[in-house]
């Protein structure tokens, strides 16, 4: 990539008043958390995440789905935020307003220090029950997997959005509003395939904001964006911060 493009984006960033950022699994790739469309390793290699992250999969085999999430939770709890997550914290500190919207359920933005991230797909660290969505923090450990809700006795599940489920409405509204009102938008580490999240950058484009995409690979969004920065976010985001404000991360 030419240095000129990076400098141009850094100049826009320095002058921006309201920035909105959408992140996907790619921003956590350099923390060692596998993305959704990357082949899984080890025990789970035979399963496709897209076939586990559904209500049908849970109804068919709740134990399998619960154990897959327990494995992901373990991966995530051993992972650390990477320089891409930290660069976004620094950007939020420097800019009048930065709205961070994430599709990730790994909590790494929060652990890096990002506050008020809009979580479109929930969070792996939270648990709710299948029948009534009771938010649950403790439950009795028995031989039964998944465990049961202490309030209603239905099965517990992770508090994440599965394929075919609705996104939390307030989060979605806030995300689209941020896209509409921003003067610079970043789409980082997302395959831009899963709607409605994939429509958020398009909303920013409709509102005439420049859209910057950061990804080592082209996506269906790439054709439409104002700037495509090809590469890993753990390298490109710190570079942008340094070019914009001279701050080394
Ligand atoms: P995906 O796994 O679909 O896409 C990850 C993207 O990150 C790909 O476009 C990769 O090229 C890119 N990528 C890989 N390494 C990267 C790096 N170092 N820096 C930047 N980008 C990198 O993940 P999402 O787009 O987040 O939904 O997937 C969207 C949703 O689909 C997920 O939230 C999840 C999934 O199924 C639900 O669970 C509802």
mmCIF file of C-alpha atoms and ligand atoms in Angstrom:
data_model
loop_
_atom_site.group_PDB
_atom_site.id
_atom_site.type_symbol
_atom_site.label_atom_id
_atom_site.label_comp_id
_atom_site.label_asym_id
_atom_site.label_seq_id
_atom_site.Cartn_x
_atom_site.Cartn_y
_atom_site.Cartn_z
ATOM 1 C CA UNK A 1 0.000 0.000 0.000
ATOM 2 C CA UNK A 2 1.200 3.502 -0.746
ATOM 3 C CA UNK A 3 2.181 5.585 2.237
ATOM 4 C CA UNK A 4 0.258 8.461 0.584
ATOM 5 C CA UNK A 5 -3.125 6.839 1.229
ATOM 6 C CA UNK A 6 -2.294 6.143 4.853
ATOM 7 C CA UNK A 7 -1.240 9.761 5.337
ATOM 8 C CA UNK A 8 -4.406 10.979 3.659
ATOM 9 C CA UNK A 9 -6.575 8.897 6.011
ATOM 10 C CA UNK A 10 -4.488 10.037 8.997
ATOM 11 C CA UNK A 11 -5.098 13.671 8.002
ATOM 12 C CA UNK A 12 -8.850 13.048 7.793
ATOM 13 C CA UNK A 13 -8.702 11.338 11.166
ATOM 14 C CA UNK A 14 -6.863 14.216 12.847
ATOM 15 C CA UNK A 15 -9.433 16.718 11.598
ATOM 16 C CA UNK A 16 -12.528 14.569 12.221
ATOM 17 C CA UNK A 17 -15.133 15.572 14.796
ATOM 18 C CA UNK A 18 -17.323 12.500 14.866
ATOM 19 C CA UNK A 19 -15.879 9.147 13.975
ATOM 20 C CA UNK A 20 -17.779 5.857 13.881
ATOM 21 C CA UNK A 21 -15.987 2.502 13.840
ATOM 22 C CA UNK A 22 -17.439 -0.929 13.070
ATOM 23 C CA UNK A 23 -15.296 -3.903 14.021
ATOM 24 C CA UNK A 24 -15.558 -7.624 13.317
ATOM 25 C CA UNK A 25 -13.692 -10.770 14.232
ATOM 26 C CA UNK A 26 -10.608 -9.647 12.241
ATOM 27 C CA UNK A 27 -9.617 -7.066 14.833
ATOM 28 C CA UNK A 28 -9.135 -9.880 17.342
ATOM 29 C CA UNK A 29 -7.303 -12.181 14.897
ATOM 30 C CA UNK A 30 -3.912 -10.886 16.050
ATOM 31 C CA UNK A 31 -4.931 -11.717 19.626
ATOM 32 C CA UNK A 32 -5.200 -15.356 18.545
ATOM 33 C CA UNK A 33 -9.011 -15.501 18.501
ATOM 34 C CA UNK A 34 -10.105 -17.370 15.359
ATOM 35 C CA UNK A 35 -12.469 -15.524 13.016
ATOM 36 C CA UNK A 36 -15.803 -17.046 12.047
ATOM 37 C CA UNK A 37 -15.002 -17.907 8.487
ATOM 38 C CA UNK A 38 -11.585 -19.344 9.179
ATOM 39 C CA UNK A 39 -11.267 -23.109 9.554
ATOM 40 C CA UNK A 40 -11.366 -24.171 13.190
ATOM 41 C CA UNK A 41 -8.537 -26.142 14.696
ATOM 42 C CA UNK A 42 -8.224 -29.082 17.049
ATOM 43 C CA UNK A 43 -11.318 -30.629 18.521
ATOM 44 C CA UNK A 44 -13.677 -28.354 16.677
ATOM 45 C CA UNK A 45 -12.148 -28.647 13.202
ATOM 46 C CA UNK A 46 -15.046 -30.755 11.942
ATOM 47 C CA UNK A 47 -17.675 -28.122 12.807
ATOM 48 C CA UNK A 48 -18.659 -25.003 10.911
ATOM 49 C CA UNK A 49 -19.238 -22.092 13.318
ATOM 50 C CA UNK A 50 -22.162 -20.987 11.195
ATOM 51 C CA UNK A 51 -23.843 -24.284 11.962
ATOM 52 C CA UNK A 52 -23.246 -24.042 15.701
ATOM 53 C CA UNK A 53 -24.312 -20.423 16.217
ATOM 54 C CA UNK A 54 -28.031 -20.981 15.623
ATOM 55 C CA UNK A 55 -31.131 -21.618 17.764
ATOM 56 C CA UNK A 56 -31.764 -24.784 15.723
ATOM 57 C CA UNK A 57 -28.328 -26.149 16.620
ATOM 58 C CA UNK A 58 -29.004 -25.411 20.285
ATOM 59 C CA UNK A 59 -32.395 -27.120 20.198
ATOM 60 C CA UNK A 60 -30.905 -30.121 18.417
ATOM 61 C CA UNK A 61 -27.839 -30.457 20.616
ATOM 62 C CA UNK A 62 -27.658 -27.927 23.455
ATOM 63 C CA UNK A 63 -24.669 -29.635 25.016
ATOM 64 C CA UNK A 64 -22.580 -29.358 21.838
ATOM 65 C CA UNK A 65 -23.358 -25.661 21.430
ATOM 66 C CA UNK A 66 -22.751 -24.911 25.120
ATOM 67 C CA UNK A 67 -19.389 -26.706 24.985
ATOM 68 C CA UNK A 68 -18.344 -24.888 21.820
ATOM 69 C CA UNK A 69 -19.008 -21.566 23.512
ATOM 70 C CA UNK A 70 -17.206 -22.749 26.656
ATOM 71 C CA UNK A 71 -14.198 -23.476 24.425
ATOM 72 C CA UNK A 72 -14.440 -20.053 22.747
ATOM 73 C CA UNK A 73 -14.779 -18.433 26.165
ATOM 74 C CA UNK A 74 -11.625 -20.185 27.282
ATOM 75 C CA UNK A 75 -9.747 -19.019 24.182
ATOM 76 C CA UNK A 76 -10.881 -15.462 24.720
ATOM 77 C CA UNK A 77 -10.088 -15.403 28.419
ATOM 78 C CA UNK A 78 -6.516 -16.480 27.629
ATOM 79 C CA UNK A 79 -6.176 -13.878 24.847
ATOM 80 C CA UNK A 80 -4.992 -10.303 25.298
ATOM 81 C CA UNK A 81 -6.096 -7.199 23.400
ATOM 82 C CA UNK A 82 -3.676 -6.348 20.558
ATOM 83 C CA UNK A 83 -2.302 -3.012 19.259
ATOM 84 C CA UNK A 84 -5.389 -2.583 17.034
ATOM 85 C CA UNK A 85 -7.685 -2.552 20.091
ATOM 86 C CA UNK A 86 -5.338 -0.138 21.890
ATOM 87 C CA UNK A 87 -5.109 2.201 18.886
ATOM 88 C CA UNK A 88 -8.910 2.575 18.991
ATOM 89 C CA UNK A 89 -8.716 3.539 22.671
ATOM 90 C CA UNK A 90 -6.143 6.194 21.791
ATOM 91 C CA UNK A 91 -8.310 7.479 18.926
ATOM 92 C CA UNK A 92 -11.274 7.828 21.289
ATOM 93 C CA UNK A 93 -9.080 9.791 23.695
ATOM 94 C CA UNK A 94 -7.930 12.197 20.955
ATOM 95 C CA UNK A 95 -11.189 12.757 19.087
ATOM 96 C CA UNK A 96 -14.191 14.855 20.175
ATOM 97 C CA UNK A 97 -16.397 11.810 19.578
ATOM 98 C CA UNK A 98 -15.797 8.210 18.616
ATOM 99 C CA UNK A 99 -18.571 5.642 18.549
ATOM 100 C CA UNK A 100 -17.305 2.086 18.597
ATOM 101 C CA UNK A 101 -19.693 -0.519 17.198
ATOM 102 C CA UNK A 102 -18.617 -4.140 17.402
ATOM 103 C CA UNK A 103 -19.934 -7.439 16.136
ATOM 104 C CA UNK A 104 -17.511 -9.214 18.432
ATOM 105 C CA UNK A 105 -18.601 -11.053 21.526
ATOM 106 C CA UNK A 106 -15.077 -11.464 22.919
ATOM 107 C CA UNK A 107 -14.994 -8.404 25.199
ATOM 108 C CA UNK A 108 -11.441 -7.505 24.067
ATOM 109 C CA UNK A 109 -12.349 -3.888 23.231
ATOM 110 C CA UNK A 110 -13.564 -3.415 26.789
ATOM 111 C CA UNK A 111 -10.474 -5.098 28.224
ATOM 112 C CA UNK A 112 -8.282 -2.744 26.148
ATOM 113 C CA UNK A 113 -10.102 0.194 27.750
ATOM 114 C CA UNK A 114 -12.816 1.119 25.239
ATOM 115 C CA UNK A 115 -15.857 2.367 27.073
ATOM 116 C CA UNK A 116 -19.427 2.372 25.800
ATOM 117 C CA UNK A 117 -18.807 0.017 22.873
ATOM 118 C CA UNK A 118 -22.084 -0.824 21.161
ATOM 119 C CA UNK A 119 -22.296 -4.619 21.186
ATOM 120 C CA UNK A 120 -24.423 -5.728 18.260
ATOM 121 C CA UNK A 121 -24.058 -9.448 18.850
ATOM 122 C CA UNK A 122 -24.002 -9.634 22.652
ATOM 123 C CA UNK A 123 -21.158 -10.852 24.816
ATOM 124 C CA UNK A 124 -19.700 -14.283 25.447
ATOM 125 C CA UNK A 125 -19.134 -13.492 29.097
ATOM 126 C CA UNK A 126 -22.839 -13.179 29.781
ATOM 127 C CA UNK A 127 -25.346 -15.982 30.110
ATOM 128 C CA UNK A 128 -29.128 -15.932 29.818
ATOM 129 C CA UNK A 129 -31.807 -18.601 29.755
ATOM 130 C CA UNK A 130 -33.272 -19.985 26.572
ATOM 131 C CA UNK A 131 -36.965 -19.614 27.384
ATOM 132 C CA UNK A 132 -37.167 -16.197 29.053
ATOM 133 C CA UNK A 133 -33.780 -14.528 28.544
ATOM 134 C CA UNK A 134 -33.337 -14.184 32.310
ATOM 135 C CA UNK A 135 -29.875 -12.695 32.812
ATOM 136 C CA UNK A 136 -28.054 -15.173 35.012
ATOM 137 C CA UNK A 137 -24.715 -14.814 36.785
ATOM 138 C CA UNK A 138 -24.642 -17.905 38.994
ATOM 139 C CA UNK A 139 -26.117 -21.346 38.635
ATOM 140 C CA UNK A 140 -25.865 -24.720 40.236
ATOM 141 C CA UNK A 141 -23.184 -26.990 38.743
ATOM 142 C CA UNK A 142 -24.686 -30.422 38.235
ATOM 143 C CA UNK A 143 -23.896 -33.200 35.811
ATOM 144 C CA UNK A 144 -26.297 -31.609 33.383
ATOM 145 C CA UNK A 145 -24.839 -29.564 30.507
ATOM 146 C CA UNK A 146 -25.943 -26.896 29.830
ATOM 147 C CA UNK A 147 -26.937 -25.958 33.352
ATOM 148 C CA UNK A 148 -30.446 -24.685 34.087
ATOM 149 C CA UNK A 149 -31.807 -21.247 34.892
ATOM 150 C CA UNK A 150 -32.172 -20.793 38.663
ATOM 151 C CA UNK A 151 -35.340 -18.744 38.040
ATOM 152 C CA UNK A 152 -37.366 -20.795 35.544
ATOM 153 C CA UNK A 153 -35.453 -24.030 35.034
ATOM 154 C CA UNK A 154 -34.990 -23.632 31.271
ATOM 155 C CA UNK A 155 -31.592 -24.283 29.699
ATOM 156 C CA UNK A 156 -28.871 -21.640 29.923
ATOM 157 C CA UNK A 157 -27.204 -20.296 26.801
ATOM 158 C CA UNK A 158 -24.633 -17.597 26.000
ATOM 159 C CA UNK A 159 -26.035 -14.069 25.715
ATOM 160 C CA UNK A 160 -25.028 -13.711 22.072
ATOM 161 C CA UNK A 161 -27.048 -13.157 18.926
ATOM 162 C CA UNK A 162 -27.313 -16.280 16.815
ATOM 163 C CA UNK A 163 -28.023 -16.508 13.081
ATOM 164 C CA UNK A 164 -31.712 -15.979 12.560
ATOM 165 C CA UNK A 165 -32.148 -14.024 15.803
ATOM 166 C CA UNK A 166 -32.858 -10.318 16.076
ATOM 167 C CA UNK A 167 -30.175 -7.868 17.057
ATOM 168 C CA UNK A 168 -30.847 -5.740 20.149
ATOM 169 C CA UNK A 169 -32.898 -2.868 18.778
ATOM 170 C CA UNK A 170 -31.437 -0.051 20.871
ATOM 171 C CA UNK A 171 -27.890 -1.070 19.895
ATOM 172 C CA UNK A 172 -28.833 -1.260 16.237
ATOM 173 C CA UNK A 173 -30.516 2.156 16.301
ATOM 174 C CA UNK A 174 -27.520 3.721 18.021
ATOM 175 C CA UNK A 175 -25.179 2.154 15.453
ATOM 176 C CA UNK A 176 -27.132 3.445 12.450
ATOM 177 C CA UNK A 177 -27.464 6.891 14.032
ATOM 178 C CA UNK A 178 -23.689 7.043 14.586
ATOM 179 C CA UNK A 179 -23.122 6.061 10.940
ATOM 180 C CA UNK A 180 -25.522 8.732 9.729
ATOM 181 C CA UNK A 181 -24.001 11.468 11.863
ATOM 182 C CA UNK A 182 -20.294 10.734 11.513
ATOM 183 C CA UNK A 183 -17.816 12.600 9.342
ATOM 184 C CA UNK A 184 -15.505 9.594 9.022
ATOM 185 C CA UNK A 185 -16.317 5.881 9.200
ATOM 186 C CA UNK A 186 -14.051 2.840 9.632
ATOM 187 C CA UNK A 187 -15.006 -0.764 8.833
ATOM 188 C CA UNK A 188 -12.331 -2.957 10.392
ATOM 189 C CA UNK A 189 -11.798 -6.715 10.233
ATOM 190 C CA UNK A 190 -15.258 -7.692 9.115
ATOM 191 C CA UNK A 191 -16.205 -9.821 6.136
ATOM 192 C CA UNK A 192 -19.173 -7.458 5.601
ATOM 193 C CA UNK A 193 -21.420 -10.413 4.833
ATOM 194 C CA UNK A 194 -23.766 -10.610 7.781
ATOM 195 C CA UNK A 195 -26.652 -8.152 7.746
ATOM 196 C CA UNK A 196 -27.848 -5.909 9.295
ATOM 197 C CA UNK A 197 -24.333 -5.082 10.601
ATOM 198 C CA UNK A 198 -22.988 -5.098 7.034
ATOM 199 C CA UNK A 199 -25.390 -2.276 6.104
ATOM 200 C CA UNK A 200 -23.971 0.141 8.671
ATOM 201 C CA UNK A 201 -21.016 1.320 6.509
ATOM 202 C CA UNK A 202 -23.451 1.807 3.610
ATOM 203 C CA UNK A 203 -25.487 4.145 5.811
ATOM 204 C CA UNK A 204 -22.344 6.252 6.377
ATOM 205 C CA UNK A 205 -21.690 6.334 2.622
ATOM 206 C CA UNK A 206 -25.263 7.439 1.994
ATOM 207 C CA UNK A 207 -24.687 10.275 4.459
ATOM 208 C CA UNK A 208 -21.606 11.299 2.400
ATOM 209 C CA UNK A 209 -19.033 10.346 5.014
ATOM 210 C CA UNK A 210 -15.753 8.914 3.744
ATOM 211 C CA UNK A 211 -15.550 5.209 4.596
ATOM 212 C CA UNK A 212 -12.202 3.553 5.301
ATOM 213 C CA UNK A 213 -11.960 -0.220 5.234
ATOM 214 C CA UNK A 214 -9.102 -2.060 6.942
ATOM 215 C CA UNK A 215 -8.754 -5.739 6.043
ATOM 216 C CA UNK A 216 -6.004 -7.997 4.645
ATOM 217 C CA UNK A 217 -8.547 -9.230 2.097
ATOM 218 C CA UNK A 218 -11.118 -7.635 -0.158
ATOM 219 C CA UNK A 219 -14.769 -7.962 0.904
ATOM 220 C CA UNK A 220 -18.126 -7.184 -0.742
ATOM 221 C CA UNK A 221 -17.805 -3.687 0.790
ATOM 222 C CA UNK A 222 -14.388 -2.921 -0.727
ATOM 223 C CA UNK A 223 -15.804 -1.837 -4.074
ATOM 224 C CA UNK A 224 -17.830 0.940 -2.422
ATOM 225 C CA UNK A 225 -15.423 2.364 0.139
ATOM 226 C CA UNK A 226 -13.528 5.631 -0.160
ATOM 227 C CA UNK A 227 -10.234 4.143 1.068
ATOM 228 C CA UNK A 228 -9.232 0.500 1.266
ATOM 229 C CA UNK A 229 -6.268 -0.071 3.568
ATOM 230 C CA UNK A 230 -5.140 -3.604 2.850
ATOM 231 C CA UNK A 231 -3.453 -5.258 5.811
ATOM 232 C CA UNK A 232 -3.819 -6.344 9.421
ATOM 233 C CA UNK A 233 -5.521 -3.881 11.763
ATOM 234 C CA UNK A 234 -2.985 -4.557 14.527
ATOM 235 C CA UNK A 235 -0.392 -2.856 12.332
ATOM 236 C CA UNK A 236 -2.392 -0.315 10.346
ATOM 237 C CA UNK A 237 -4.347 1.267 13.224
ATOM 238 C CA UNK A 238 -1.237 2.101 15.309
ATOM 239 C CA UNK A 239 0.373 3.498 12.137
ATOM 240 C CA UNK A 240 -2.629 5.751 11.572
ATOM 241 C CA UNK A 241 -2.498 7.008 15.171
ATOM 242 C CA UNK A 242 1.169 7.747 14.797
ATOM 243 C CA UNK A 243 0.738 9.572 11.490
ATOM 244 C CA UNK A 244 -2.237 11.551 12.825
ATOM 245 C CA UNK A 245 -0.894 12.624 16.205
ATOM 246 C CA UNK A 246 2.737 11.523 16.355
ATOM 247 C CA UNK A 247 1.826 9.151 19.155
ATOM 248 C CA UNK A 248 3.768 5.880 19.222
ATOM 249 C CA UNK A 249 1.789 2.980 20.624
HETATM 250 P P1 LIG B 1 -15.649 -13.009 9.790
HETATM 251 O O1 LIG B 1 -14.959 -14.191 10.371
HETATM 252 O O2 LIG B 1 -16.757 -13.212 8.839
HETATM 253 O O3 LIG B 1 -14.614 -12.079 9.045
HETATM 254 C C1 LIG B 1 -13.396 -11.717 9.603
HETATM 255 C C2 LIG B 1 -12.741 -10.719 8.671
HETATM 256 O O4 LIG B 1 -11.539 -10.277 9.289
HETATM 257 C C3 LIG B 1 -12.371 -11.257 7.299
HETATM 258 O O5 LIG B 1 -12.808 -10.350 6.300
HETATM 259 C C4 LIG B 1 -10.834 -11.328 7.344
HETATM 260 O O6 LIG B 1 -10.240 -11.071 6.073
HETATM 261 C C5 LIG B 1 -10.528 -10.208 8.308
HETATM 262 N N1 LIG B 1 -9.233 -10.310 8.993
HETATM 263 C C6 LIG B 1 -8.507 -11.425 9.255
HETATM 264 N N2 LIG B 1 -7.384 -11.110 9.906
HETATM 265 C C7 LIG B 1 -7.398 -9.771 10.081
HETATM 266 C C8 LIG B 1 -6.503 -8.824 10.689
HETATM 267 N N3 LIG B 1 -5.378 -9.197 11.259
HETATM 268 N N4 LIG B 1 -6.849 -7.496 10.643
HETATM 269 C C9 LIG B 1 -7.998 -7.101 10.063
HETATM 270 N N5 LIG B 1 -8.867 -7.945 9.484
HETATM 271 C C10 LIG B 1 -8.580 -9.258 9.487
HETATM 272 O O7 LIG B 1 -16.104 -12.131 11.031
HETATM 273 P P2 LIG B 1 -17.204 -11.005 11.125
HETATM 274 O O8 LIG B 1 -17.232 -10.156 9.918
HETATM 275 O O9 LIG B 1 -17.030 -10.385 12.457
HETATM 276 O O10 LIG B 1 -22.170 -13.352 14.055
HETATM 277 O O11 LIG B 1 -18.503 -11.882 11.143
HETATM 278 C C11 LIG B 1 -19.712 -11.252 11.325
HETATM 279 C C12 LIG B 1 -20.587 -12.099 12.180
HETATM 280 O O12 LIG B 1 -20.761 -13.371 11.595
HETATM 281 C C13 LIG B 1 -20.052 -12.421 13.549
HETATM 282 O O13 LIG B 1 -20.302 -11.436 14.500
HETATM 283 C C14 LIG B 1 -20.777 -13.651 13.878
HETATM 284 C C15 LIG B 1 -20.503 -14.364 12.592
HETATM 285 O O14 LIG B 1 -21.205 -15.471 12.380
HETATM 286 C C16 LIG B 1 -22.885 -13.964 14.956
HETATM 287 O O15 LIG B 1 -22.416 -14.741 15.765
HETATM 288 C C17 LIG B 1 -24.317 -13.567 14.904
#
